[in-house]
Amino acid sequence: MADHRVVLTWVRDSEDFSYKNYNRSHQWDFGHGITVQASAAPDYQGDPELVDPEQAFVAALSSCHMLTFLAIASQKRLVVDQYEDQASGVLAKNAQGKMALTEVTLRPKITFSGDNQPDEQIIAQLHEAAHKNCFLANSVSTLIKIE
């Protein structure tokens, strides 16, 4: 079992703490000198120049799927040269009437090389296996679609 940690730091920089005035900018420190400046989404008074938690959630799901896909492809002796995903998430009310990322759509474009070129059916099977084995996909109730 692995333990994953992040240190989140926020400091008020406004004179008052009213909803419209307090700052949303904060920092995620992942250790080893890696920090990310983050904020709320612009719709929630956040800084549009910074990463918001919803974007980070979509990125984490996309990254997890890709890493799992690459591991499975490698085990099947397929050679992946490039993987690009234009992932998106939908923020909407869930079945309980709460705001949630109810759906994330992954749109991977993959370039393979070598003699062992997978057809569309094999690629679909790889994505299905990657989805079933992605740690994060197994941790959330969000619908994850792969196009």
Short mmCIF file of N, CA and C in Angstrom, two decimals:
data_model
loop_
_atom_site.label_atom_id
_atom_site.label_comp_id
_atom_site.label_asym_id
_atom_site.label_seq_id
_atom_site.Cartn_x
_atom_site.Cartn_y
_atom_site.Cartn_z
N MET A 1 0.84 -1.17 0.00
CA MET A 1 0.00 0.00 0.00
C MET A 1 0.89 1.24 0.00
N ALA A 2 0.51 2.22 -0.81
CA ALA A 2 1.28 3.46 -0.91
C ALA A 2 0.50 4.60 -0.29
N ASP A 3 1.24 5.55 0.24
CA ASP A 3 0.65 6.73 0.85
C ASP A 3 1.00 7.92 -0.03
N HIS A 4 0.00 8.66 -0.47
CA HIS A 4 0.22 9.80 -1.37
C HIS A 4 -0.16 11.07 -0.65
N ARG A 5 0.75 12.04 -0.65
CA ARG A 5 0.53 13.26 0.13
C ARG A 5 0.72 14.51 -0.71
N VAL A 6 0.03 15.53 -0.30
CA VAL A 6 0.19 16.87 -0.85
C VAL A 6 -0.03 17.85 0.30
N VAL A 7 0.71 18.94 0.27
CA VAL A 7 0.50 20.01 1.25
C VAL A 7 -0.18 21.16 0.53
N LEU A 8 -1.36 21.51 0.98
CA LEU A 8 -2.11 22.63 0.42
C LEU A 8 -1.94 23.83 1.35
N THR A 9 -1.63 24.99 0.75
CA THR A 9 -1.45 26.21 1.55
C THR A 9 -2.28 27.33 0.94
N TRP A 10 -3.07 27.98 1.78
CA TRP A 10 -3.84 29.15 1.39
C TRP A 10 -3.67 30.20 2.48
N VAL A 11 -3.50 31.46 2.07
CA VAL A 11 -3.40 32.58 3.00
C VAL A 11 -4.28 33.70 2.48
N ARG A 12 -5.15 34.20 3.35
CA ARG A 12 -6.04 35.30 2.95
C ARG A 12 -5.20 36.53 2.62
N ASP A 13 -5.52 37.15 1.46
CA ASP A 13 -4.82 38.39 1.12
C ASP A 13 -5.79 39.55 0.90
N SER A 14 -7.04 39.36 1.29
CA SER A 14 -8.03 40.43 1.17
C SER A 14 -8.29 41.03 2.55
N GLU A 15 -8.78 42.27 2.54
CA GLU A 15 -9.07 42.92 3.82
C GLU A 15 -10.25 42.26 4.52
N ASP A 16 -11.26 41.89 3.73
CA ASP A 16 -12.41 41.24 4.36
C ASP A 16 -12.55 39.82 3.83
N PHE A 17 -13.41 39.08 4.48
CA PHE A 17 -13.59 37.67 4.11
C PHE A 17 -14.98 37.45 3.52
N SER A 18 -15.49 38.46 2.82
CA SER A 18 -16.79 38.29 2.16
C SER A 18 -16.61 37.39 0.93
N TYR A 19 -17.69 36.72 0.53
CA TYR A 19 -17.61 35.74 -0.54
C TYR A 19 -17.01 36.31 -1.82
N LYS A 20 -17.39 37.50 -2.20
CA LYS A 20 -16.89 38.09 -3.45
C LYS A 20 -15.44 38.57 -3.35
N ASN A 21 -14.95 38.79 -2.13
CA ASN A 21 -13.64 39.42 -2.00
C ASN A 21 -12.48 38.52 -1.60
N TYR A 22 -12.73 37.43 -0.90
CA TYR A 22 -11.55 36.66 -0.48
C TYR A 22 -10.93 35.94 -1.67
N ASN A 23 -9.63 35.80 -1.62
CA ASN A 23 -8.88 35.18 -2.71
C ASN A 23 -9.06 33.66 -2.70
N ARG A 24 -9.04 33.10 -3.87
CA ARG A 24 -9.16 31.64 -4.02
C ARG A 24 -7.82 31.00 -4.35
N SER A 25 -6.82 31.79 -4.64
CA SER A 25 -5.52 31.25 -5.05
C SER A 25 -4.85 30.54 -3.87
N HIS A 26 -4.27 29.41 -4.18
CA HIS A 26 -3.58 28.61 -3.18
C HIS A 26 -2.50 27.78 -3.87
N GLN A 27 -1.79 27.00 -3.12
CA GLN A 27 -0.67 26.23 -3.67
C GLN A 27 -0.77 24.78 -3.26
N TRP A 28 -0.48 23.90 -4.20
CA TRP A 28 -0.35 22.47 -3.93
C TRP A 28 1.14 22.15 -3.97
N ASP A 29 1.68 21.64 -2.90
CA ASP A 29 3.09 21.27 -2.84
C ASP A 29 3.17 19.75 -2.81
N PHE A 30 3.72 19.20 -3.85
CA PHE A 30 3.81 17.74 -3.99
C PHE A 30 5.14 17.20 -3.48
N GLY A 31 5.96 18.07 -2.91
CA GLY A 31 7.27 17.64 -2.45
C GLY A 31 8.27 17.66 -3.58
N HIS A 32 9.51 17.44 -3.26
CA HIS A 32 10.59 17.39 -4.25
C HIS A 32 10.67 18.67 -5.08
N GLY A 33 10.20 19.80 -4.51
CA GLY A 33 10.28 21.07 -5.22
C GLY A 33 9.18 21.30 -6.24
N ILE A 34 8.21 20.42 -6.29
CA ILE A 34 7.13 20.55 -7.27
C ILE A 34 5.92 21.19 -6.60
N THR A 35 5.56 22.39 -7.09
CA THR A 35 4.37 23.07 -6.59
C THR A 35 3.50 23.50 -7.77
N VAL A 36 2.23 23.57 -7.51
CA VAL A 36 1.27 24.02 -8.52
C VAL A 36 0.45 25.14 -7.91
N GLN A 37 0.37 26.24 -8.63
CA GLN A 37 -0.49 27.34 -8.20
C GLN A 37 -1.90 27.03 -8.68
N ALA A 38 -2.85 27.06 -7.77
CA ALA A 38 -4.22 26.66 -8.08
C ALA A 38 -5.19 27.72 -7.59
N SER A 39 -6.43 27.60 -8.03
CA SER A 39 -7.49 28.52 -7.64
C SER A 39 -8.82 27.82 -7.86
N ALA A 40 -9.88 28.48 -7.49
CA ALA A 40 -11.22 27.99 -7.84
C ALA A 40 -11.42 28.20 -9.33
N ALA A 41 -12.42 27.54 -9.89
CA ALA A 41 -12.79 27.78 -11.28
C ALA A 41 -13.27 29.24 -11.42
N PRO A 42 -13.10 29.83 -12.58
CA PRO A 42 -13.53 31.23 -12.77
C PRO A 42 -15.00 31.46 -12.41
N ASP A 43 -15.85 30.49 -12.65
CA ASP A 43 -17.28 30.62 -12.30
C ASP A 43 -17.50 30.77 -10.81
N TYR A 44 -16.49 30.43 -10.01
CA TYR A 44 -16.59 30.49 -8.56
C TYR A 44 -15.56 31.46 -7.98
N GLN A 45 -15.37 32.57 -8.70
CA GLN A 45 -14.51 33.67 -8.26
C GLN A 45 -13.02 33.33 -8.32
N GLY A 46 -12.65 32.30 -9.07
CA GLY A 46 -11.26 31.90 -9.14
C GLY A 46 -10.48 32.63 -10.22
N ASP A 47 -9.19 32.44 -10.18
CA ASP A 47 -8.26 33.05 -11.13
C ASP A 47 -8.20 32.16 -12.38
N PRO A 48 -8.63 32.66 -13.54
CA PRO A 48 -8.64 31.84 -14.75
C PRO A 48 -7.25 31.45 -15.25
N GLU A 49 -6.22 32.09 -14.72
CA GLU A 49 -4.84 31.80 -15.12
C GLU A 49 -4.27 30.58 -14.40
N LEU A 50 -4.99 30.09 -13.37
CA LEU A 50 -4.47 29.00 -12.55
C LEU A 50 -5.30 27.73 -12.73
N VAL A 51 -4.72 26.62 -12.35
CA VAL A 51 -5.40 25.32 -12.40
C VAL A 51 -6.47 25.28 -11.32
N ASP A 52 -7.66 24.80 -11.68
CA ASP A 52 -8.69 24.64 -10.66
C ASP A 52 -8.85 23.16 -10.32
N PRO A 53 -9.45 22.84 -9.18
CA PRO A 53 -9.56 21.44 -8.75
C PRO A 53 -10.31 20.55 -9.76
N GLU A 54 -11.29 21.12 -10.45
CA GLU A 54 -12.03 20.32 -11.43
C GLU A 54 -11.13 19.95 -12.61
N GLN A 55 -10.32 20.90 -13.06
CA GLN A 55 -9.35 20.59 -14.13
C GLN A 55 -8.36 19.54 -13.66
N ALA A 56 -7.89 19.67 -12.43
CA ALA A 56 -6.93 18.72 -11.89
C ALA A 56 -7.54 17.32 -11.80
N PHE A 57 -8.82 17.25 -11.44
CA PHE A 57 -9.53 15.96 -11.37
C PHE A 57 -9.58 15.31 -12.75
N VAL A 58 -9.95 16.09 -13.76
CA VAL A 58 -10.00 15.56 -15.13
C VAL A 58 -8.60 15.13 -15.58
N ALA A 59 -7.60 15.96 -15.29
CA ALA A 59 -6.22 15.63 -15.67
C ALA A 59 -5.76 14.36 -14.97
N ALA A 60 -6.09 14.20 -13.69
CA ALA A 60 -5.68 13.01 -12.95
C ALA A 60 -6.32 11.75 -13.53
N LEU A 61 -7.60 11.82 -13.88
CA LEU A 61 -8.26 10.65 -14.49
C LEU A 61 -7.65 10.33 -15.85
N SER A 62 -7.39 11.37 -16.65
CA SER A 62 -6.77 11.17 -17.96
C SER A 62 -5.39 10.56 -17.82
N SER A 63 -4.60 11.09 -16.90
CA SER A 63 -3.24 10.60 -16.67
C SER A 63 -3.24 9.15 -16.20
N CYS A 64 -4.12 8.84 -15.26
CA CYS A 64 -4.20 7.48 -14.74
C CYS A 64 -4.57 6.49 -15.85
N HIS A 65 -5.55 6.88 -16.67
CA HIS A 65 -5.97 6.01 -17.78
C HIS A 65 -4.80 5.79 -18.73
N MET A 66 -4.10 6.88 -19.07
CA MET A 66 -2.97 6.76 -19.99
C MET A 66 -1.88 5.85 -19.43
N LEU A 67 -1.51 6.07 -18.18
CA LEU A 67 -0.44 5.26 -17.59
C LEU A 67 -0.82 3.78 -17.53
N THR A 68 -2.09 3.50 -17.25
CA THR A 68 -2.55 2.12 -17.21
C THR A 68 -2.57 1.54 -18.62
N PHE A 69 -3.03 2.33 -19.60
CA PHE A 69 -3.04 1.91 -21.00
C PHE A 69 -1.63 1.58 -21.47
N LEU A 70 -0.66 2.46 -21.16
CA LEU A 70 0.73 2.23 -21.59
C LEU A 70 1.29 0.94 -20.98
N ALA A 71 0.98 0.70 -19.71
CA ALA A 71 1.48 -0.51 -19.05
C ALA A 71 0.91 -1.76 -19.73
N ILE A 72 -0.37 -1.73 -20.04
CA ILE A 72 -1.01 -2.89 -20.68
C ILE A 72 -0.47 -3.07 -22.10
N ALA A 73 -0.34 -1.98 -22.85
CA ALA A 73 0.20 -2.06 -24.21
C ALA A 73 1.61 -2.62 -24.20
N SER A 74 2.42 -2.18 -23.26
CA SER A 74 3.79 -2.67 -23.15
C SER A 74 3.82 -4.17 -22.86
N GLN A 75 2.95 -4.61 -21.96
CA GLN A 75 2.88 -6.04 -21.64
C GLN A 75 2.45 -6.87 -22.84
N LYS A 76 1.69 -6.27 -23.74
CA LYS A 76 1.22 -6.98 -24.94
C LYS A 76 2.19 -6.81 -26.11
N ARG A 77 3.34 -6.23 -25.81
CA ARG A 77 4.41 -6.03 -26.80
C ARG A 77 4.00 -5.07 -27.93
N LEU A 78 3.13 -4.14 -27.60
CA LEU A 78 2.77 -3.07 -28.54
C LEU A 78 3.67 -1.88 -28.23
N VAL A 79 4.07 -1.16 -29.26
CA VAL A 79 4.95 -0.01 -29.08
C VAL A 79 4.14 1.27 -29.28
N VAL A 80 4.01 2.05 -28.23
CA VAL A 80 3.29 3.32 -28.29
C VAL A 80 4.33 4.43 -28.41
N ASP A 81 4.18 5.25 -29.44
CA ASP A 81 5.10 6.37 -29.65
C ASP A 81 4.55 7.68 -29.11
N GLN A 82 3.23 7.84 -29.16
CA GLN A 82 2.64 9.09 -28.70
C GLN A 82 1.22 8.83 -28.21
N TYR A 83 0.84 9.56 -27.17
CA TYR A 83 -0.49 9.46 -26.59
C TYR A 83 -0.92 10.88 -26.24
N GLU A 84 -2.01 11.33 -26.82
CA GLU A 84 -2.55 12.65 -26.52
C GLU A 84 -4.02 12.50 -26.19
N ASP A 85 -4.47 13.21 -25.17
CA ASP A 85 -5.87 13.13 -24.76
C ASP A 85 -6.41 14.53 -24.57
N GLN A 86 -7.52 14.82 -25.21
CA GLN A 86 -8.22 16.09 -25.02
C GLN A 86 -9.43 15.81 -24.14
N ALA A 87 -9.15 15.60 -22.87
CA ALA A 87 -10.18 15.20 -21.90
C ALA A 87 -11.00 16.41 -21.46
N SER A 88 -12.24 16.12 -21.06
CA SER A 88 -13.11 17.18 -20.54
C SER A 88 -14.01 16.60 -19.46
N GLY A 89 -14.50 17.48 -18.61
CA GLY A 89 -15.39 17.07 -17.54
C GLY A 89 -16.63 17.95 -17.51
N VAL A 90 -17.74 17.36 -17.08
CA VAL A 90 -19.00 18.09 -16.98
C VAL A 90 -19.35 18.26 -15.51
N LEU A 91 -19.47 19.52 -15.10
CA LEU A 91 -19.91 19.84 -13.75
C LEU A 91 -21.42 20.05 -13.80
N ALA A 92 -22.15 19.22 -13.07
CA ALA A 92 -23.61 19.27 -13.08
C ALA A 92 -24.13 18.68 -11.78
N LYS A 93 -25.43 18.72 -11.60
CA LYS A 93 -26.02 18.11 -10.41
C LYS A 93 -26.05 16.59 -10.60
N ASN A 94 -25.65 15.88 -9.54
CA ASN A 94 -25.69 14.42 -9.58
C ASN A 94 -27.07 13.92 -9.15
N ALA A 95 -27.22 12.63 -9.01
CA ALA A 95 -28.51 12.03 -8.64
C ALA A 95 -29.01 12.52 -7.29
N GLN A 96 -28.11 12.94 -6.43
CA GLN A 96 -28.49 13.45 -5.10
C GLN A 96 -28.75 14.96 -5.11
N GLY A 97 -28.67 15.58 -6.30
CA GLY A 97 -28.90 17.01 -6.42
C GLY A 97 -27.72 17.86 -6.02
N LYS A 98 -26.55 17.26 -5.86
CA LYS A 98 -25.33 17.98 -5.48
C LYS A 98 -24.49 18.25 -6.72
N MET A 99 -23.78 19.39 -6.72
CA MET A 99 -22.87 19.68 -7.82
C MET A 99 -21.69 18.70 -7.77
N ALA A 100 -21.39 18.12 -8.91
CA ALA A 100 -20.30 17.14 -9.00
C ALA A 100 -19.80 17.08 -10.43
N LEU A 101 -18.59 16.58 -10.60
CA LEU A 101 -18.14 16.24 -11.94
C LEU A 101 -18.82 14.91 -12.26
N THR A 102 -19.92 15.01 -12.98
CA THR A 102 -20.76 13.84 -13.22
C THR A 102 -20.27 12.98 -14.37
N GLU A 103 -19.47 13.58 -15.24
CA GLU A 103 -19.00 12.84 -16.41
C GLU A 103 -17.64 13.38 -16.85
N VAL A 104 -16.74 12.49 -17.16
CA VAL A 104 -15.45 12.85 -17.74
C VAL A 104 -15.32 12.07 -19.03
N THR A 105 -14.97 12.78 -20.10
CA THR A 105 -14.78 12.13 -21.39
C THR A 105 -13.31 12.20 -21.77
N LEU A 106 -12.75 11.04 -22.04
CA LEU A 106 -11.37 10.93 -22.49
C LEU A 106 -11.39 10.75 -24.01
N ARG A 107 -10.51 11.44 -24.69
CA ARG A 107 -10.45 11.37 -26.15
C ARG A 107 -9.01 11.07 -26.60
N PRO A 108 -8.51 9.90 -26.25
CA PRO A 108 -7.12 9.61 -26.56
C PRO A 108 -6.88 9.39 -28.06
N LYS A 109 -5.76 9.93 -28.49
CA LYS A 109 -5.24 9.69 -29.85
C LYS A 109 -3.88 9.06 -29.64
N ILE A 110 -3.70 7.86 -30.17
CA ILE A 110 -2.50 7.09 -29.89
C ILE A 110 -1.80 6.73 -31.19
N THR A 111 -0.49 6.88 -31.19
CA THR A 111 0.32 6.48 -32.34
C THR A 111 1.17 5.29 -31.92
N PHE A 112 1.04 4.22 -32.68
CA PHE A 112 1.82 2.99 -32.45
C PHE A 112 2.87 2.88 -33.55
N SER A 113 3.93 2.16 -33.26
CA SER A 113 4.93 1.86 -34.29
C SER A 113 5.32 0.39 -34.17
N GLY A 114 6.13 -0.06 -35.11
CA GLY A 114 6.58 -1.45 -35.08
C GLY A 114 5.69 -2.35 -35.92
N ASP A 115 6.03 -3.63 -35.92
CA ASP A 115 5.32 -4.61 -36.73
C ASP A 115 3.97 -5.01 -36.14
N ASN A 116 3.83 -4.91 -34.83
CA ASN A 116 2.61 -5.35 -34.15
C ASN A 116 1.65 -4.16 -34.02
N GLN A 117 0.90 -3.89 -35.08
CA GLN A 117 -0.04 -2.76 -35.11
C GLN A 117 -1.43 -3.24 -34.69
N PRO A 118 -1.98 -2.70 -33.62
CA PRO A 118 -3.30 -3.13 -33.17
C PRO A 118 -4.41 -2.57 -34.06
N ASP A 119 -5.47 -3.35 -34.23
CA ASP A 119 -6.63 -2.84 -34.95
C ASP A 119 -7.55 -2.13 -33.95
N GLU A 120 -8.64 -1.57 -34.44
CA GLU A 120 -9.56 -0.81 -33.59
C GLU A 120 -10.15 -1.66 -32.47
N GLN A 121 -10.42 -2.93 -32.75
CA GLN A 121 -10.98 -3.81 -31.73
C GLN A 121 -9.99 -4.03 -30.58
N ILE A 122 -8.74 -4.25 -30.91
CA ILE A 122 -7.71 -4.44 -29.88
C ILE A 122 -7.51 -3.16 -29.08
N ILE A 123 -7.51 -2.01 -29.77
CA ILE A 123 -7.37 -0.73 -29.08
C ILE A 123 -8.54 -0.54 -28.10
N ALA A 124 -9.74 -0.87 -28.53
CA ALA A 124 -10.92 -0.76 -27.65
C ALA A 124 -10.76 -1.67 -26.43
N GLN A 125 -10.24 -2.88 -26.65
CA GLN A 125 -10.01 -3.81 -25.53
C GLN A 125 -8.94 -3.27 -24.57
N LEU A 126 -7.91 -2.63 -25.12
CA LEU A 126 -6.88 -2.02 -24.28
C LEU A 126 -7.47 -0.91 -23.42
N HIS A 127 -8.34 -0.09 -24.03
CA HIS A 127 -8.98 0.99 -23.26
C HIS A 127 -9.90 0.42 -22.19
N GLU A 128 -10.62 -0.62 -22.50
CA GLU A 128 -11.50 -1.24 -21.51
C GLU A 128 -10.69 -1.79 -20.34
N ALA A 129 -9.59 -2.45 -20.64
CA ALA A 129 -8.73 -2.99 -19.58
C ALA A 129 -8.09 -1.85 -18.77
N ALA A 130 -7.68 -0.79 -19.46
CA ALA A 130 -7.09 0.36 -18.76
C ALA A 130 -8.11 0.98 -17.82
N HIS A 131 -9.34 1.12 -18.29
CA HIS A 131 -10.39 1.70 -17.44
C HIS A 131 -10.65 0.82 -16.22
N LYS A 132 -10.73 -0.47 -16.43
CA LYS A 132 -11.01 -1.40 -15.32
C LYS A 132 -9.89 -1.45 -14.30
N ASN A 133 -8.67 -1.11 -14.72
CA ASN A 133 -7.51 -1.22 -13.83
C ASN A 133 -6.96 0.13 -13.37
N CYS A 134 -7.53 1.22 -13.81
CA CYS A 134 -7.07 2.55 -13.40
C CYS A 134 -7.46 2.78 -11.94
N PHE A 135 -6.47 3.06 -11.11
CA PHE A 135 -6.71 3.26 -9.67
C PHE A 135 -7.73 4.36 -9.42
N LEU A 136 -7.63 5.46 -10.15
CA LEU A 136 -8.53 6.59 -9.91
C LEU A 136 -9.93 6.31 -10.43
N ALA A 137 -10.04 5.68 -11.59
CA ALA A 137 -11.37 5.34 -12.10
C ALA A 137 -12.09 4.42 -11.11
N ASN A 138 -11.33 3.57 -10.45
CA ASN A 138 -11.92 2.67 -9.46
C ASN A 138 -12.24 3.38 -8.15
N SER A 139 -11.84 4.64 -8.02
CA SER A 139 -12.03 5.39 -6.78
C SER A 139 -13.16 6.40 -6.82
N VAL A 140 -13.77 6.60 -7.98
CA VAL A 140 -14.79 7.64 -8.12
C VAL A 140 -16.08 7.09 -8.70
N SER A 141 -17.17 7.83 -8.48
CA SER A 141 -18.47 7.44 -9.04
C SER A 141 -18.77 8.16 -10.35
N THR A 142 -17.88 9.04 -10.78
CA THR A 142 -18.06 9.78 -12.01
C THR A 142 -18.10 8.84 -13.20
N LEU A 143 -19.03 9.08 -14.13
CA LEU A 143 -19.07 8.32 -15.37
C LEU A 143 -17.86 8.72 -16.20
N ILE A 144 -17.09 7.75 -16.64
CA ILE A 144 -15.91 8.00 -17.46
C ILE A 144 -16.15 7.36 -18.82
N LYS A 145 -16.18 8.21 -19.86
CA LYS A 145 -16.39 7.72 -21.22
C LYS A 145 -15.09 7.85 -21.99
N ILE A 146 -14.88 6.94 -22.93
CA ILE A 146 -13.69 6.97 -23.77
C ILE A 146 -14.17 7.04 -25.21
N GLU A 147 -13.78 8.09 -25.89
CA GLU A 147 -14.16 8.26 -27.30
C GLU A 147 -12.98 7.99 -28.20
#
